[in-house]
Amino acid sequence: MKIQKHKVALIVIFAITLLTRLLFAFQTNNFSDGDSYFAIRQIEHISLHRIPLINDTLSYGGRIHLLTPLFYYLLSFFTLFMPSYIVGKLIPNILMSLLVFIIYLITKELTGDIKVSLFTSLVSSFTPILFTTTFNSISPYSLVIPTIFFGLYFLLKLPKKHSYASYFLLTTFLLAITHPSSFVFILGLIFYLALLVAERLEIRKSELEVILFSTFLVVWLQFILFKKAFLVHGPAVIWQNIPEAMHSQFFTQFTIIDAISQIGIVPLIFGIYMVYRCTFIEKNRQLYLVVGFVASTTLLLWLKLIPINVGLMILGLALVILFGKFMQIFIQYVKRTRFSNFKLIFVACFVMLFVATSVIPTLYYGNATVNNSFSDEEIAALIWIRKNTPKNATVVALPEEGHLITSVAQRKNVMDTDFLLMQDAEIRLADIIDIFTTVSETEAIELLNKYSASYIYFSPRAKSKLGIKSLRFVEPKCFPVVYNRTVEIYKSVCELR
């Protein structure tokens, strides 16, 4: 009966998590980022042709995409039963909600306490960065994050049953063909081995073998999939060839304020305490595995080697797990003191603190994400482009809007946020900014002719980001406005001779 109760409780937490995510996701008809529309193109292309969209005639006016395809294949399978829009809203949220079960299993393995594990799984559901980054986005991270922590769980179970080695290796392989962030997973494992060596603990042969094999597997697969990018960009491939002017959008300095607001003060403080306790007070080889991920992710964030949202998602979940261990230790300590009769009061205080510092911020940031999603007016303008412009037309827009031009408008863009193999990305970004901000009609015409662009998509996002209210070079003779609502669309009809 006790087992049945905890299963029911876990399912209820999963249902609450998924329902909350879907309630926010379906508040808008659109998605929160341009990469979601790139994913839709990949999903629909796989559904029609059974292969990913590699040779793209629309992105950058024509280019080759390098990608790891598993996530797109997974979602394309579900388009057999429902439209791609519903798939994009539903499946990523189901995948992220599965973290409830994964965090429960890991915490239970570390603590042996069912109630603490249930509470920890609930805390993981309302970690602000995990919720807001993925609930309205078709992101490979909705598969990557659960897979990373499934791998961690299988490694924890390995000493008890060697068959978990097969599960761990399968998880690693799936992770490697899902996203290049599999390197983060491998680095966390290497830090774990380093901690064992530093504490003079024995490294089990089974653990060493699977970690070494996984390392070689990930490196080999990533080299095969991204060999051309390594050859073109060299070490800069780590930063995905992102133009210098856009680095702050992806790789920002990691601060304690970011951690508090995006992870939650409760798991952050008590998770860090557990890192200190494991490092200086007691040796716990199981916890070292989680601490290894905390240390490696913190280092990568500090060195700006991974996008801050990715690093905070992994770091946040690792600290949540350590918080679960803290809860077990704290409750056991209270039971041994004269305050044992007040145990429930202490737990209630943790719950209220969690609600105030994690649940409420999660809902607040979730609402902000919905409000910042692409609007129906923006989508309507893109549909107008699709219906009223030549099929070979090229449209100038912000890089963040580039995938909408290719996906919704189905026209060529000058630039989007897939920068790999684009050796002129810095130049293109500078030219796009100049097109929007120049006061010279001649300069605008010259830049538009350079990319054979015949339309300018001027959105409220461009106005806000660039701090402009209008295109100052526009004259009706060369740049007639062909669409003027929330979004303005200008046609370029002049050439320099």
Tab-separated table of C-alpha atoms in Angstrom:
chain	number	residue	atom	x	y	z
A	1	MET	CA	0.000	0.000	0.000
A	2	LYS	CA	2.866	2.373	0.784
A	3	ILE	CA	4.477	1.752	-2.603
A	4	GLN	CA	1.169	2.387	-4.355
A	5	LYS	CA	0.774	5.725	-2.551
A	6	HIS	CA	4.165	7.016	-3.618
A	7	LYS	CA	3.495	5.970	-7.212
A	8	VAL	CA	0.215	7.857	-7.182
A	9	ALA	CA	1.932	10.906	-5.667
A	10	LEU	CA	4.621	10.792	-8.350
A	11	ILE	CA	2.038	10.585	-11.128
A	12	VAL	CA	0.161	13.533	-9.580
A	13	ILE	CA	3.379	15.610	-9.554
A	14	PHE	CA	3.990	14.643	-13.190
A	15	ALA	CA	0.419	15.611	-14.101
A	16	ILE	CA	0.707	18.972	-12.298
A	17	THR	CA	4.014	19.673	-14.046
A	18	LEU	CA	2.746	18.776	-17.505
A	19	LEU	CA	-0.570	20.581	-17.054
A	20	THR	CA	1.155	23.769	-15.875
A	21	ARG	CA	3.518	23.666	-18.847
A	22	LEU	CA	0.717	23.109	-21.357
A	23	LEU	CA	-1.472	25.817	-19.840
A	24	PHE	CA	1.310	28.324	-20.453
A	25	ALA	CA	2.338	26.891	-23.837
A	26	PHE	CA	-1.158	27.084	-25.308
A	27	GLN	CA	-1.716	30.665	-24.161
A	28	THR	CA	-0.119	31.672	-27.445
A	29	ASN	CA	-0.485	30.238	-30.925
A	30	ASN	CA	3.202	30.748	-31.626
A	31	PHE	CA	6.614	29.906	-30.211
A	32	SER	CA	9.108	31.944	-28.221
A	33	ASP	CA	12.193	31.710	-30.409
A	34	GLY	CA	13.222	31.454	-34.029
A	35	ASP	CA	14.970	28.125	-33.494
A	36	SER	CA	11.551	26.527	-32.933
A	37	TYR	CA	10.626	27.407	-36.507
A	38	PHE	CA	13.866	25.887	-37.751
A	39	ALA	CA	12.858	22.730	-35.888
A	40	ILE	CA	9.452	22.755	-37.582
A	41	ARG	CA	11.165	22.883	-40.988
A	42	GLN	CA	13.352	19.919	-40.049
A	43	ILE	CA	10.411	17.937	-38.675
A	44	GLU	CA	8.251	18.542	-41.741
A	45	HIS	CA	11.122	17.795	-44.126
A	46	ILE	CA	11.823	14.476	-42.374
A	47	SER	CA	8.107	13.625	-42.482
A	48	LEU	CA	8.056	14.163	-46.257
A	49	HIS	CA	11.509	12.952	-47.331
A	50	ARG	CA	12.680	10.715	-44.423
A	51	ILE	CA	15.948	12.675	-44.171
A	52	PRO	CA	16.833	15.968	-42.415
A	53	LEU	CA	17.037	19.226	-44.342
A	54	ILE	CA	20.770	19.475	-45.023
A	55	ASN	CA	20.978	21.384	-48.309
A	56	ASP	CA	18.883	24.450	-47.538
A	57	THR	CA	18.143	26.792	-50.450
A	58	LEU	CA	16.518	29.427	-48.222
A	59	SER	CA	18.802	29.953	-45.194
A	60	TYR	CA	21.489	32.575	-46.000
A	61	GLY	CA	20.229	32.365	-49.584
A	62	GLY	CA	21.550	28.791	-49.755
A	63	ARG	CA	23.766	26.787	-47.391
A	64	ILE	CA	24.433	23.405	-45.729
A	65	HIS	CA	23.172	22.618	-42.211
A	66	LEU	CA	25.177	20.511	-39.767
A	67	LEU	CA	23.003	18.922	-37.110
A	68	THR	CA	22.425	15.934	-34.856
A	69	PRO	CA	19.098	14.483	-36.052
A	70	LEU	CA	17.608	12.287	-33.294
A	71	PHE	CA	15.386	14.953	-31.734
A	72	TYR	CA	13.903	15.923	-35.097
A	73	TYR	CA	13.283	12.297	-36.047
A	74	LEU	CA	11.531	11.722	-32.728
A	75	LEU	CA	9.172	14.651	-33.247
A	76	SER	CA	8.583	13.835	-36.913
A	77	PHE	CA	7.261	10.421	-35.827
A	78	PHE	CA	4.469	12.107	-33.903
A	79	THR	CA	3.447	14.156	-36.942
A	80	LEU	CA	1.940	10.895	-38.210
A	81	PHE	CA	-0.799	11.445	-35.628
A	82	MET	CA	-1.060	15.215	-35.155
A	83	PRO	CA	-0.034	18.516	-36.812
A	84	SER	CA	3.556	19.706	-36.372
A	85	TYR	CA	2.338	22.732	-34.385
A	86	ILE	CA	0.680	20.480	-31.766
A	87	VAL	CA	3.716	18.181	-31.751
A	88	GLY	CA	5.953	21.178	-31.036
A	89	LYS	CA	3.781	22.298	-28.145
A	90	LEU	CA	3.111	18.861	-26.634
A	91	ILE	CA	6.093	16.501	-27.015
A	92	PRO	CA	8.889	18.755	-25.646
A	93	ASN	CA	6.756	19.447	-22.569
A	94	ILE	CA	6.119	15.744	-22.021
A	95	LEU	CA	9.861	15.058	-22.305
A	96	MET	CA	10.725	17.768	-19.784
A	97	SER	CA	7.971	16.611	-17.435
A	98	LEU	CA	9.589	13.161	-17.380
A	99	LEU	CA	12.331	14.778	-15.298
A	100	VAL	CA	9.937	14.336	-12.371
A	101	PHE	CA	10.509	10.565	-12.498
A	102	ILE	CA	14.235	10.837	-13.216
A	103	ILE	CA	14.972	13.232	-10.334
A	104	TYR	CA	12.850	11.075	-8.047
A	105	LEU	CA	14.847	7.950	-8.948
A	106	ILE	CA	18.214	9.682	-8.514
A	107	THR	CA	17.261	11.252	-5.185
A	108	LYS	CA	15.818	7.990	-3.906
A	109	GLU	CA	19.056	6.232	-4.874
A	110	LEU	CA	21.034	8.830	-2.915
A	111	THR	CA	18.767	9.129	0.121
A	112	GLY	CA	16.538	6.058	0.299
A	113	ASP	CA	13.782	8.410	1.477
A	114	ILE	CA	10.572	8.321	-0.579
A	115	LYS	CA	9.037	11.508	0.851
A	116	VAL	CA	12.206	13.544	0.347
A	117	SER	CA	12.502	12.176	-3.185
A	118	LEU	CA	8.930	13.174	-3.998
A	119	PHE	CA	9.478	16.689	-2.697
A	120	THR	CA	12.741	16.980	-4.651
A	121	SER	CA	11.012	15.923	-7.862
A	122	LEU	CA	8.417	18.648	-7.245
A	123	VAL	CA	11.163	21.231	-6.704
A	124	SER	CA	12.773	20.236	-10.017
A	125	SER	CA	9.457	20.875	-11.809
A	126	PHE	CA	9.438	24.528	-10.792
A	127	THR	CA	13.048	25.463	-11.390
A	128	PRO	CA	12.547	28.774	-13.272
A	129	ILE	CA	15.238	28.312	-15.947
A	130	LEU	CA	14.043	24.796	-16.816
A	131	PHE	CA	10.439	25.901	-17.143
A	132	THR	CA	10.809	29.152	-19.049
A	133	THR	CA	13.481	27.947	-21.493
A	134	THR	CA	11.587	24.913	-22.728
A	135	PHE	CA	7.809	25.171	-22.256
A	136	ASN	CA	7.178	27.172	-25.458
A	137	SER	CA	10.179	26.182	-27.515
A	138	ILE	CA	10.914	23.223	-29.786
A	139	SER	CA	14.378	22.760	-28.373
A	140	PRO	CA	16.653	19.692	-28.493
A	141	TYR	CA	17.392	20.475	-24.837
A	142	SER	CA	13.979	19.075	-23.928
A	143	LEU	CA	15.474	15.697	-24.867
A	144	VAL	CA	19.085	16.441	-23.900
A	145	ILE	CA	18.431	17.377	-20.253
A	146	PRO	CA	16.375	14.262	-19.342
A	147	THR	CA	18.877	12.061	-21.190
A	148	ILE	CA	21.828	13.508	-19.264
A	149	PHE	CA	20.199	12.753	-15.925
A	150	PHE	CA	19.031	9.318	-17.049
A	151	GLY	CA	22.695	8.593	-17.782
A	152	LEU	CA	23.649	9.849	-14.338
A	153	TYR	CA	21.068	7.523	-12.757
A	154	PHE	CA	22.310	4.489	-14.681
A	155	LEU	CA	25.878	5.204	-13.577
A	156	LEU	CA	24.708	5.435	-9.958
A	157	LYS	CA	23.080	2.006	-10.319
A	158	LEU	CA	26.035	0.410	-12.090
A	159	PRO	CA	27.807	-0.949	-8.960
A	160	LYS	CA	24.642	-2.847	-8.000
A	161	LYS	CA	23.946	-4.404	-11.386
A	162	HIS	CA	26.328	-4.565	-14.344
A	163	SER	CA	23.490	-4.612	-16.885
A	164	TYR	CA	23.128	-0.871	-16.233
A	165	ALA	CA	26.359	-0.427	-18.207
A	166	SER	CA	24.425	-1.204	-21.383
A	167	TYR	CA	21.731	1.317	-20.476
A	168	PHE	CA	24.368	3.929	-19.717
A	169	LEU	CA	26.174	3.409	-23.027
A	170	LEU	CA	22.900	3.505	-24.939
A	171	THR	CA	22.015	6.759	-23.183
A	172	THR	CA	25.395	8.222	-24.102
A	173	PHE	CA	24.990	7.219	-27.741
A	174	LEU	CA	21.502	8.739	-27.921
A	175	LEU	CA	22.800	11.911	-26.290
A	176	ALA	CA	25.658	12.155	-28.798
A	177	ILE	CA	23.271	12.039	-31.773
A	178	THR	CA	20.859	14.484	-30.138
A	179	HIS	CA	23.064	17.513	-29.472
A	180	PRO	CA	26.736	18.564	-29.192
A	181	SER	CA	26.129	19.373	-25.506
A	182	SER	CA	26.943	15.699	-24.923
A	183	PHE	CA	30.434	17.099	-24.262
A	184	VAL	CA	29.047	18.699	-21.084
A	185	PHE	CA	27.930	15.256	-19.931
A	186	ILE	CA	31.367	13.776	-20.595
A	187	LEU	CA	33.125	16.617	-18.775
A	188	GLY	CA	30.909	16.040	-15.734
A	189	LEU	CA	31.988	12.378	-15.687
A	190	ILE	CA	35.656	13.350	-15.971
A	191	PHE	CA	35.272	15.721	-13.014
A	192	TYR	CA	33.707	12.839	-11.088
A	193	LEU	CA	36.775	10.679	-11.714
A	194	ALA	CA	39.014	13.592	-10.729
A	195	LEU	CA	37.161	13.965	-7.417
A	196	LEU	CA	37.616	10.259	-6.676
A	197	VAL	CA	41.331	10.550	-7.365
A	198	ALA	CA	41.616	13.712	-5.236
A	199	GLU	CA	39.865	11.998	-2.324
A	200	ARG	CA	41.912	8.813	-2.813
A	201	LEU	CA	38.832	6.709	-3.366
A	202	GLU	CA	38.986	3.596	-5.504
A	203	ILE	CA	37.792	4.013	-9.092
A	204	ARG	CA	35.748	0.963	-9.910
A	205	LYS	CA	36.830	-0.838	-13.056
A	206	SER	CA	33.287	-0.929	-14.443
A	207	GLU	CA	32.869	2.823	-13.981
A	208	LEU	CA	36.215	3.629	-15.548
A	209	GLU	CA	35.537	1.418	-18.556
A	210	VAL	CA	32.103	2.854	-19.380
A	211	ILE	CA	33.244	6.457	-18.826
A	212	LEU	CA	36.305	6.042	-21.066
A	213	PHE	CA	34.282	4.268	-23.737
A	214	SER	CA	31.599	6.965	-23.567
A	215	THR	CA	34.230	9.679	-23.904
A	216	PHE	CA	35.701	8.131	-27.046
A	217	LEU	CA	32.213	7.459	-28.436
A	218	VAL	CA	31.056	11.054	-27.991
A	219	VAL	CA	34.278	12.561	-29.355
A	220	TRP	CA	34.231	10.220	-32.371
A	221	LEU	CA	30.575	10.839	-33.214
A	222	GLN	CA	30.841	14.607	-32.812
A	223	PHE	CA	33.942	14.668	-35.003
A	224	ILE	CA	32.125	12.687	-37.705
A	225	LEU	CA	29.009	14.856	-37.557
A	226	PHE	CA	30.802	18.200	-37.277
A	227	LYS	CA	34.118	17.485	-39.013
A	228	LYS	CA	33.547	20.219	-41.576
A	229	ALA	CA	32.806	22.768	-38.843
A	230	PHE	CA	35.996	21.820	-36.975
A	231	LEU	CA	38.005	22.279	-40.174
A	232	VAL	CA	36.376	25.620	-41.044
A	233	HIS	CA	36.222	27.277	-37.618
A	234	GLY	CA	38.855	25.463	-35.566
A	235	PRO	CA	38.519	26.029	-31.787
A	236	ALA	CA	35.908	28.752	-32.441
A	237	VAL	CA	33.417	25.963	-33.149
A	238	ILE	CA	32.968	25.795	-29.354
A	239	TRP	CA	31.215	29.171	-29.579
A	240	GLN	CA	29.214	27.994	-32.639
A	241	ASN	CA	30.761	30.748	-34.789
A	242	ILE	CA	28.397	33.243	-33.167
A	243	PRO	CA	29.242	36.822	-34.261
A	244	GLU	CA	30.973	38.872	-31.595
A	245	ALA	CA	28.112	41.378	-31.482
A	246	MET	CA	25.670	38.599	-30.513
A	247	HIS	CA	27.832	36.833	-27.920
A	248	SER	CA	26.057	38.510	-25.021
A	249	GLN	CA	22.777	36.878	-26.075
A	250	PHE	CA	24.236	33.386	-25.674
A	251	PHE	CA	27.419	33.539	-23.575
A	252	THR	CA	27.144	36.034	-20.719
A	253	GLN	CA	29.094	36.318	-17.490
A	254	PHE	CA	27.692	33.939	-14.883
A	255	THR	CA	26.643	35.834	-11.741
A	256	ILE	CA	25.105	34.874	-8.418
A	257	ILE	CA	22.040	36.981	-9.313
A	258	ASP	CA	21.477	34.796	-12.391
A	259	ALA	CA	21.746	31.687	-10.232
A	260	ILE	CA	19.303	32.952	-7.584
A	261	SER	CA	16.669	34.129	-10.042
A	262	GLN	CA	16.889	31.220	-12.472
A	263	ILE	CA	17.572	28.277	-10.142
A	264	GLY	CA	15.814	29.349	-6.954
A	265	ILE	CA	17.397	30.379	-3.692
A	266	VAL	CA	16.403	27.205	-1.781
A	267	PRO	CA	18.121	24.597	-3.998
A	268	LEU	CA	20.974	27.016	-4.660
A	269	ILE	CA	21.938	27.694	-1.031
A	270	PHE	CA	21.469	24.180	0.302
A	271	GLY	CA	22.887	22.588	-2.831
A	272	ILE	CA	26.060	24.662	-2.459
A	273	TYR	CA	26.203	23.671	1.201
A	274	MET	CA	26.149	20.007	0.149
A	275	VAL	CA	28.996	20.663	-2.294
A	276	TYR	CA	30.980	22.115	0.615
A	277	ARG	CA	30.029	19.218	2.892
A	278	CYS	CA	31.068	16.615	0.313
A	279	THR	CA	34.329	18.394	-0.432
A	280	PHE	CA	35.546	19.198	3.083
A	281	ILE	CA	33.583	17.182	5.649
A	282	GLU	CA	32.572	13.724	4.450
A	283	LYS	CA	33.390	11.444	1.559
A	284	ASN	CA	30.408	10.199	-0.409
A	285	ARG	CA	31.285	8.715	-3.786
A	286	GLN	CA	27.654	8.748	-4.966
A	287	LEU	CA	27.331	12.461	-4.268
A	288	TYR	CA	30.664	13.081	-5.983
A	289	LEU	CA	28.973	12.145	-9.257
A	290	VAL	CA	26.474	14.984	-8.824
A	291	VAL	CA	29.144	17.348	-7.456
A	292	GLY	CA	31.204	16.597	-10.572
A	293	PHE	CA	28.402	17.989	-12.718
A	294	VAL	CA	28.098	21.064	-10.483
A	295	ALA	CA	31.846	21.736	-10.712
A	296	SER	CA	32.161	21.129	-14.461
A	297	THR	CA	29.094	23.188	-15.367
A	298	THR	CA	30.138	26.067	-13.108
A	299	LEU	CA	33.582	26.080	-14.747
A	300	LEU	CA	32.089	26.071	-18.245
A	301	LEU	CA	29.774	28.945	-17.325
A	302	TRP	CA	32.597	30.938	-15.769
A	303	LEU	CA	34.764	30.461	-18.894
A	304	LYS	CA	31.769	31.241	-21.145
A	305	LEU	CA	32.152	27.948	-22.980
A	306	ILE	CA	28.440	27.051	-22.970
A	307	PRO	CA	25.301	29.177	-23.348
A	308	ILE	CA	24.177	30.448	-19.972
A	309	ASN	CA	20.671	28.970	-20.227
A	310	VAL	CA	22.077	25.489	-20.914
A	311	GLY	CA	24.570	25.701	-18.082
A	312	LEU	CA	21.979	26.951	-15.602
A	313	MET	CA	19.557	24.149	-16.519
A	314	ILE	CA	22.128	21.432	-15.794
A	315	LEU	CA	23.546	23.227	-12.767
A	316	GLY	CA	20.050	23.863	-11.395
A	317	LEU	CA	19.010	20.207	-11.576
A	318	ALA	CA	22.277	19.036	-10.015
A	319	LEU	CA	21.775	21.463	-7.109
A	320	VAL	CA	18.154	20.337	-6.731
A	321	ILE	CA	19.367	16.748	-6.306
A	322	LEU	CA	21.913	17.862	-3.705
A	323	PHE	CA	19.148	19.811	-1.962
A	324	GLY	CA	17.227	16.523	-1.672
A	325	LYS	CA	20.191	14.979	0.119
A	326	PHE	CA	20.356	18.017	2.412
A	327	MET	CA	16.677	17.586	3.281
A	328	GLN	CA	17.309	13.978	4.334
A	329	ILE	CA	20.281	14.953	6.516
A	330	PHE	CA	18.384	17.887	8.037
A	331	ILE	CA	15.301	15.828	8.919
A	332	GLN	CA	17.429	13.098	10.474
A	333	TYR	CA	19.277	15.706	12.512
A	334	VAL	CA	16.035	17.290	13.769
A	335	LYS	CA	14.752	13.869	14.835
A	336	ARG	CA	17.762	13.510	17.137
A	337	THR	CA	17.200	16.856	18.871
A	338	ARG	CA	14.595	18.141	21.319
A	339	PHE	CA	12.940	19.889	18.350
A	340	SER	CA	11.817	16.578	16.842
A	341	ASN	CA	8.178	17.403	17.593
A	342	PHE	CA	8.501	20.425	15.321
A	343	LYS	CA	9.748	18.470	12.302
A	344	LEU	CA	6.605	19.181	10.289
A	345	ILE	CA	6.921	22.893	11.005
A	346	PHE	CA	10.451	22.915	9.608
A	347	VAL	CA	9.288	21.040	6.506
A	348	ALA	CA	6.382	23.480	6.099
A	349	CYS	CA	8.854	26.367	6.228
A	350	PHE	CA	10.899	24.788	3.423
A	351	VAL	CA	7.739	24.332	1.372
A	352	MET	CA	6.647	27.955	1.844
A	353	LEU	CA	10.145	29.201	1.046
A	354	PHE	CA	10.163	27.017	-2.070
A	355	VAL	CA	6.789	28.393	-3.194
A	356	ALA	CA	7.890	31.995	-2.603
A	357	THR	CA	11.303	31.729	-4.289
A	358	SER	CA	10.753	29.104	-7.009
A	359	VAL	CA	7.086	28.532	-7.853
A	360	ILE	CA	6.064	32.213	-7.983
A	361	PRO	CA	9.154	33.297	-10.004
A	362	THR	CA	8.573	30.362	-12.375
A	363	LEU	CA	5.001	31.465	-13.034
A	364	TYR	CA	6.116	35.087	-13.385
A	365	TYR	CA	8.878	34.283	-15.883
A	366	GLY	CA	6.536	31.895	-17.686
A	367	ASN	CA	4.014	34.680	-18.209
A	368	ALA	CA	6.798	36.981	-19.452
A	369	THR	CA	7.909	34.314	-21.928
A	370	VAL	CA	4.356	34.032	-23.281
A	371	ASN	CA	4.167	37.804	-23.704
A	372	ASN	CA	7.513	37.856	-25.534
A	373	SER	CA	6.551	35.066	-27.934
A	374	PHE	CA	6.082	35.871	-31.598
A	375	SER	CA	2.715	37.569	-31.985
A	376	ASP	CA	-0.142	36.722	-34.321
A	377	GLU	CA	0.492	40.049	-36.075
A	378	GLU	CA	4.094	39.056	-36.816
A	379	ILE	CA	3.011	35.680	-38.158
A	380	ALA	CA	0.297	37.350	-40.274
A	381	ALA	CA	2.929	39.588	-41.891
A	382	LEU	CA	5.078	36.553	-42.696
A	383	ILE	CA	2.101	34.768	-44.238
A	384	TRP	CA	1.474	37.878	-46.351
A	385	ILE	CA	5.051	37.621	-47.637
A	386	ARG	CA	4.491	33.971	-48.542
A	387	LYS	CA	1.325	34.773	-50.500
A	388	ASN	CA	2.347	38.040	-52.146
A	389	THR	CA	6.029	37.875	-53.049
A	390	PRO	CA	7.981	35.906	-55.694
A	391	LYS	CA	9.169	32.488	-54.529
A	392	ASN	CA	12.807	33.415	-55.147
A	393	ALA	CA	12.567	36.669	-53.125
A	394	THR	CA	15.091	37.407	-50.385
A	395	VAL	CA	13.907	39.144	-47.214
A	396	VAL	CA	16.054	41.140	-44.773
A	397	ALA	CA	15.191	40.646	-41.108
A	398	LEU	CA	16.985	40.361	-37.770
A	399	PRO	CA	18.974	37.105	-37.385
A	400	GLU	CA	16.553	36.103	-34.604
A	401	GLU	CA	13.738	36.325	-37.176
A	402	GLY	CA	15.625	34.567	-39.945
A	403	HIS	CA	14.107	31.147	-39.313
A	404	LEU	CA	10.613	32.667	-39.450
A	405	ILE	CA	11.391	34.015	-42.912
A	406	THR	CA	12.368	30.548	-44.138
A	407	SER	CA	9.732	28.580	-42.212
A	408	VAL	CA	6.575	30.734	-42.192
A	409	ALA	CA	7.195	33.074	-45.154
A	410	GLN	CA	9.070	30.312	-47.048
A	411	ARG	CA	11.456	32.830	-48.570
A	412	LYS	CA	15.233	33.274	-48.549
A	413	ASN	CA	16.758	35.130	-45.624
A	414	VAL	CA	20.029	37.019	-45.437
A	415	MET	CA	20.899	35.560	-42.038
A	416	ASP	CA	19.524	33.439	-39.203
A	417	THR	CA	20.918	32.003	-35.962
A	418	ASP	CA	22.569	28.899	-37.463
A	419	PHE	CA	26.086	30.317	-37.841
A	420	LEU	CA	28.111	27.138	-38.445
A	421	LEU	CA	30.050	27.151	-41.755
A	422	MET	CA	29.078	30.781	-42.371
A	423	GLN	CA	32.466	32.452	-42.617
A	424	ASP	CA	30.936	35.854	-43.360
A	425	ALA	CA	28.557	35.842	-40.375
A	426	GLU	CA	30.206	38.898	-38.796
A	427	ILE	CA	29.943	40.836	-42.067
A	428	ARG	CA	26.322	39.854	-42.663
A	429	LEU	CA	25.300	40.894	-39.156
A	430	ALA	CA	27.010	44.264	-39.538
A	431	ASP	CA	25.336	44.770	-42.929
A	432	ILE	CA	21.878	43.919	-41.563
A	433	ILE	CA	22.307	46.388	-38.701
A	434	ASP	CA	23.457	49.022	-41.205
A	435	ILE	CA	20.398	48.407	-43.404
A	436	PHE	CA	18.079	49.070	-40.468
A	437	THR	CA	19.972	52.028	-39.001
A	438	THR	CA	21.517	53.902	-41.938
A	439	VAL	CA	20.215	57.319	-42.995
A	440	SER	CA	21.696	56.920	-46.460
A	441	GLU	CA	19.381	55.627	-49.157
A	442	THR	CA	22.384	54.875	-51.371
A	443	GLU	CA	24.033	52.735	-48.677
A	444	ALA	CA	20.793	50.829	-48.058
A	445	ILE	CA	20.334	50.111	-51.769
A	446	GLU	CA	23.953	48.989	-52.070
A	447	LEU	CA	23.648	46.555	-49.156
A	448	LEU	CA	20.297	45.188	-50.340
A	449	ASN	CA	21.714	44.658	-53.845
A	450	LYS	CA	24.714	42.882	-52.297
A	451	TYR	CA	22.423	40.122	-51.006
A	452	SER	CA	19.860	40.348	-53.846
A	453	ALA	CA	17.311	41.290	-51.180
A	454	SER	CA	14.033	42.780	-52.387
A	455	TYR	CA	12.040	43.079	-49.130
A	456	ILE	CA	12.682	44.435	-45.625
A	457	TYR	CA	10.766	42.906	-42.710
A	458	PHE	CA	10.635	45.675	-40.087
A	459	SER	CA	9.085	44.350	-36.863
A	460	PRO	CA	8.528	45.736	-33.353
A	461	ARG	CA	11.402	43.485	-32.258
A	462	ALA	CA	13.761	45.248	-34.629
A	463	LYS	CA	12.559	48.629	-33.391
A	464	SER	CA	13.074	47.609	-29.752
A	465	LYS	CA	16.432	45.900	-30.204
A	466	LEU	CA	17.994	48.568	-32.411
A	467	GLY	CA	16.375	51.499	-30.619
A	468	ILE	CA	14.753	52.956	-33.748
A	469	LYS	CA	11.182	53.919	-34.598
A	470	SER	CA	11.439	53.967	-38.379
A	471	LEU	CA	13.761	53.305	-41.315
A	472	ARG	CA	15.219	56.748	-41.851
A	473	PHE	CA	16.459	56.146	-45.410
A	474	VAL	CA	13.052	55.132	-46.771
A	475	GLU	CA	11.709	57.114	-49.739
A	476	PRO	CA	8.509	56.019	-51.521
A	477	LYS	CA	10.209	55.989	-54.917
A	478	CYS	CA	12.750	53.267	-54.053
A	479	PHE	CA	11.169	51.740	-50.955
A	480	PRO	CA	7.373	51.646	-51.199
A	481	VAL	CA	5.649	50.240	-48.141
A	482	VAL	CA	3.685	47.148	-49.203
A	483	TYR	CA	2.446	46.095	-45.757
A	484	ASN	CA	1.859	48.485	-42.880
A	485	ARG	CA	0.327	47.162	-39.702
A	486	THR	CA	2.137	46.137	-36.517
A	487	VAL	CA	4.896	44.959	-38.838
A	488	GLU	CA	6.052	47.079	-41.767
A	489	ILE	CA	7.274	45.487	-44.998
A	490	TYR	CA	9.152	47.546	-47.569
A	491	LYS	CA	9.931	46.554	-51.134
A	492	SER	CA	13.276	47.530	-52.634
A	493	VAL	CA	12.820	48.503	-56.286
A	494	CYS	CA	15.984	50.499	-57.032
A	495	GLU	CA	19.472	49.425	-58.090
A	496	LEU	CA	22.813	51.189	-58.216
A	497	ARG	CA	24.404	51.336	-61.658
